[in-house]
Amino acid sequence: MFVHSVFFWLHHPESQDDHTALRAGLESLKAVTEISTAYIGTPAETRRPVIDHTYDFALTLVFADKAAHDVYQTHPIHLAFVDKCAHLWERVKIYDAVG
Amino acid sequence: MFVHSVFFWLHHPESQDDHTALRAGLESLKAVTEISTAYIGTPAETRRPVIDHTYDFALTLVFADKAAHDVYQTHPIHLAFVDKCAHLWERVKIYDAVG
C-alpha cells in the first residue's frame, strides 16, 4: 500500500474560477487506472493548533504499491494535469507513505 | 467523505521500541467502527523538494462524514491511544479534508 497525500495552496484562493479549474484537474486524475482509490477534499471545519487548515485542496491517492505510484507520476494524464494546472498553485506539500 | 491525515514525529526516532509501541497504538485504532478505512505507513523512498519525508508515521483515516470523525475523536479507544502513546511523539501535524 502506498498513500500519496498532496496539499495545494492556490495563488489566488479568492478566485472561484481557480478553485473550479483545480478541482476539474484533480478530478481528471481519477482516470489513471493505477490509482486504487482517490479522495479530493477541501479543509474541514476542525480547528486545533496541530491542524493545518490553510491549504485549498487535498488530494489523497492510494496505490497498491510504489510501482503503481511511479507509473502515475509519469502517466500522460498526470503530466497533462501538471501542465494545465501548475500555474494555479503557489505551493504543494506532499507526504508519501508505504505500509 | 472526511479524510483525517496525521503525521507523527517521534521524540526518539532512533528507538525501535518507540517505533514498535507507536505502530501498535496506531493499529489499535482500527477497532473504532466509525472508521471506514485506515492506512498506516512510514515514509516512502520518494525524494523531491516538495515531499516531506521527515516524519516517522503517517495515519490516514477515512470516515463517511464529519459526524463519524467526531465520534472517533472522543472514542475510548482513541483516548486510550493518546493516553498511552502521546509521550512517544515530539509533534503531530494534521490535515482534515472533506469532499
Short mmCIF file of C-alpha atoms in Angstrom, two decimals:
data_model
loop_
_atom_site.label_atom_id
_atom_site.label_comp_id
_atom_site.label_asym_id
_atom_site.label_seq_id
_atom_site.Cartn_x
_atom_site.Cartn_y
_atom_site.Cartn_z
CA MET A 1 0.00 0.00 0.00
CA PHE A 2 1.30 3.44 -0.96
CA VAL A 3 -0.54 6.61 0.12
CA HIS A 4 0.31 9.82 -1.76
CA SER A 5 -1.07 12.86 0.13
CA VAL A 6 -0.84 16.20 -1.63
CA PHE A 7 -1.92 19.58 -0.30
CA PHE A 8 -2.31 22.57 -2.62
CA TRP A 9 -2.22 26.28 -1.80
CA LEU A 10 -3.65 28.40 -4.61
CA HIS A 11 -2.02 31.61 -5.82
CA HIS A 12 -5.45 33.20 -5.78
CA PRO A 13 -7.60 31.40 -3.20
CA GLU A 14 -10.17 34.15 -3.59
CA SER A 15 -10.77 33.13 -7.23
CA GLN A 16 -13.73 30.80 -7.68
CA ASP A 17 -12.57 30.18 -11.24
CA ASP A 18 -9.22 28.91 -9.96
CA HIS A 19 -10.95 26.63 -7.45
CA THR A 20 -13.14 25.25 -10.22
CA ALA A 21 -10.20 24.76 -12.57
CA LEU A 22 -8.05 22.96 -9.99
CA ARG A 23 -10.94 20.76 -8.89
CA ALA A 24 -11.57 19.79 -12.52
CA GLY A 25 -7.88 18.99 -12.93
CA LEU A 26 -7.84 16.86 -9.79
CA GLU A 27 -10.97 15.02 -10.92
CA SER A 28 -9.28 14.24 -14.24
CA LEU A 29 -6.60 12.28 -12.39
CA LYS A 30 -9.15 9.63 -11.42
CA ALA A 31 -8.90 8.28 -14.96
CA VAL A 32 -5.44 6.89 -14.17
CA THR A 33 -6.16 3.20 -13.73
CA GLU A 34 -3.13 2.60 -11.50
CA ILE A 35 -4.91 4.59 -8.73
CA SER A 36 -6.72 2.25 -6.34
CA THR A 37 -8.66 5.00 -4.54
CA ALA A 38 -8.74 8.78 -4.89
CA TYR A 39 -10.03 11.31 -2.39
CA ILE A 40 -10.35 15.01 -3.24
CA GLY A 41 -11.24 17.42 -0.46
CA THR A 42 -11.10 20.91 0.97
CA PRO A 43 -10.33 21.93 4.57
CA ALA A 44 -12.78 20.66 7.15
CA GLU A 45 -14.07 22.98 9.86
CA THR A 46 -11.89 21.36 12.52
CA ARG A 47 -9.63 23.82 14.35
CA ARG A 48 -6.86 22.80 16.74
CA PRO A 49 -3.27 24.05 16.93
CA VAL A 50 -1.96 20.83 15.33
CA ILE A 51 -4.32 21.09 12.37
CA ASP A 52 -3.17 22.84 9.20
CA HIS A 53 -6.33 24.15 7.52
CA THR A 54 -4.60 26.81 5.40
CA TYR A 55 -4.46 24.77 2.20
CA ASP A 56 -7.07 24.95 -0.55
CA PHE A 57 -7.27 21.38 -1.85
CA ALA A 58 -6.23 17.97 -0.55
CA LEU A 59 -5.62 15.02 -2.83
CA THR A 60 -5.11 11.57 -1.33
CA LEU A 61 -4.25 8.83 -3.78
CA VAL A 62 -3.91 5.22 -2.70
CA PHE A 63 -1.86 2.84 -4.82
CA ALA A 64 -1.24 -0.88 -4.47
CA ASP A 65 2.50 -0.24 -4.24
CA LYS A 66 5.28 2.16 -5.17
CA ALA A 67 5.46 0.72 -8.68
CA ALA A 68 1.85 1.79 -9.34
CA HIS A 69 2.64 5.24 -7.92
CA ASP A 70 5.67 5.51 -10.18
CA VAL A 71 3.54 4.76 -13.24
CA TYR A 72 1.16 7.53 -12.15
CA GLN A 73 3.97 10.08 -11.80
CA THR A 74 4.84 9.86 -15.48
CA HIS A 75 1.35 9.00 -16.76
CA PRO A 76 0.18 11.30 -19.60
CA ILE A 77 -2.99 12.18 -17.65
CA HIS A 78 -0.89 13.29 -14.66
CA LEU A 79 1.54 15.22 -16.84
CA ALA A 80 -1.36 16.94 -18.62
CA PHE A 81 -2.80 17.92 -15.23
CA VAL A 82 0.51 19.47 -14.13
CA ASP A 83 0.86 21.21 -17.46
CA LYS A 84 -2.62 22.67 -17.28
CA CYS A 85 -2.91 23.44 -13.57
CA ALA A 86 0.56 24.12 -12.12
CA HIS A 87 0.16 27.87 -12.66
CA LEU A 88 -2.83 27.81 -10.29
CA TRP A 89 -0.91 26.83 -7.18
CA GLU A 90 1.60 28.76 -5.15
CA ARG A 91 2.91 25.64 -3.48
CA VAL A 92 2.23 21.99 -2.84
CA LYS A 93 3.27 19.78 0.02
CA ILE A 94 3.48 16.03 -0.38
CA TYR A 95 3.73 13.13 2.04
CA ASP A 96 4.32 9.64 0.58
CA ALA A 97 3.78 6.71 2.92
CA VAL A 98 4.20 2.99 2.46
CA GLY A 99 2.53 0.45 4.67
CA MET B 1 -16.28 11.75 2.94
CA PHE B 2 -13.85 13.02 5.56
CA VAL B 3 -10.11 12.26 5.34
CA HIS B 4 -8.08 12.71 8.53
CA SER B 5 -4.34 12.69 7.73
CA VAL B 6 -1.96 12.64 10.67
CA PHE B 7 1.85 12.72 10.58
CA PHE B 8 3.89 11.83 13.65
CA TRP B 9 7.45 12.80 14.53
CA LEU B 10 8.88 10.66 17.32
CA HIS B 11 10.89 12.10 20.20
CA HIS B 12 13.35 9.25 19.70
CA PRO B 13 13.18 8.11 16.08
CA GLU B 14 16.29 6.03 16.71
CA SER B 15 14.38 3.85 19.18
CA GLN B 16 12.99 0.67 17.66
CA ASP B 17 10.93 0.17 20.83
CA ASP B 18 9.22 3.52 20.29
CA HIS B 19 8.51 2.66 16.66
CA THR B 20 7.00 -0.65 17.74
CA ALA B 21 4.94 0.98 20.50
CA LEU B 22 3.55 3.69 18.25
CA ARG B 23 2.73 1.24 15.48
CA ALA B 24 0.88 -0.96 17.96
CA GLY B 25 -1.03 2.08 19.18
CA LEU B 26 -1.96 3.09 15.64
CA GLU B 27 -3.07 -0.45 14.83
CA SER B 28 -5.32 -0.41 17.90
CA LEU B 29 -7.30 2.47 16.36
CA LYS B 30 -8.60 0.19 13.62
CA ALA B 31 -11.04 -1.24 16.18
CA VAL B 32 -13.04 2.01 16.06
CA THR B 33 -16.02 1.01 13.91
CA GLU B 34 -16.71 4.58 12.76
CA ILE B 35 -13.52 4.41 10.65
CA SER B 36 -14.33 3.41 7.06
CA THR B 37 -10.70 2.81 6.03
CA ALA B 38 -7.39 3.13 7.86
CA TYR B 39 -3.92 3.36 6.34
CA ILE B 40 -0.78 3.26 8.47
CA GLY B 41 2.55 3.95 6.82
CA THR B 42 6.11 5.17 7.07
CA PRO B 43 7.98 7.48 4.68
CA ALA B 44 8.37 6.16 1.16
CA GLU B 45 11.70 6.44 -0.60
CA THR B 46 10.47 9.28 -2.83
CA ARG B 47 12.62 12.40 -2.66
CA ARG B 48 11.67 15.74 -4.22
CA PRO B 49 11.82 19.22 -2.70
CA VAL B 50 8.02 19.30 -2.23
CA ILE B 51 7.98 15.98 -0.35
CA ASP B 52 8.21 15.97 3.43
CA HIS B 53 9.76 12.63 4.37
CA THR B 54 10.96 13.68 7.83
CA TYR B 55 8.03 12.20 9.77
CA ASP B 56 8.08 8.74 11.34
CA PHE B 57 4.49 7.52 10.91
CA ALA B 58 1.55 8.50 8.74
CA LEU B 59 -2.02 7.68 9.66
CA THR B 60 -4.79 8.26 7.13
CA LEU B 61 -8.29 7.64 8.38
CA VAL B 62 -11.29 7.87 6.09
CA PHE B 63 -14.72 8.50 7.59
CA ALA B 64 -18.14 8.66 5.95
CA ASP B 65 -18.58 12.21 7.22
CA LYS B 66 -17.53 14.70 9.90
CA ALA B 67 -20.01 13.19 12.37
CA ALA B 68 -18.21 9.84 12.21
CA HIS B 69 -14.88 11.63 12.67
CA ASP B 70 -16.24 13.47 15.70
CA VAL B 71 -17.30 10.18 17.30
CA TYR B 72 -13.75 8.88 16.73
CA GLN B 73 -12.17 11.92 18.39
CA THR B 74 -13.81 11.16 21.74
CA HIS B 75 -13.97 7.37 21.33
CA PRO B 76 -12.48 5.47 24.32
CA ILE B 77 -10.13 3.55 22.00
CA HIS B 78 -8.78 6.82 20.58
CA LEU B 79 -8.45 8.40 24.03
CA ALA B 80 -6.63 5.30 25.31
CA PHE B 81 -4.23 5.55 22.36
CA VAL B 82 -3.45 9.20 23.12
CA ASP B 83 -3.04 8.40 26.78
CA LYS B 84 -0.66 5.54 26.10
CA CYS B 85 1.30 6.93 23.15
CA ALA B 86 1.37 10.75 23.33
CA HIS B 87 4.67 10.70 25.19
CA LEU B 88 6.26 8.99 22.19
CA TRP B 89 5.84 11.83 19.73
CA GLU B 90 7.51 15.20 19.63
CA ARG B 91 4.86 16.63 17.35
CA VAL B 92 1.96 15.76 15.09
CA LYS B 93 0.59 17.55 12.08
CA ILE B 94 -2.97 17.03 10.93
CA TYR B 95 -4.88 17.83 7.77
CA ASP B 96 -8.64 17.27 7.77
CA ALA B 97 -10.38 17.31 4.40
CA VAL B 98 -13.99 16.97 3.40
CA GLY B 99 -15.08 16.01 -0.07
#
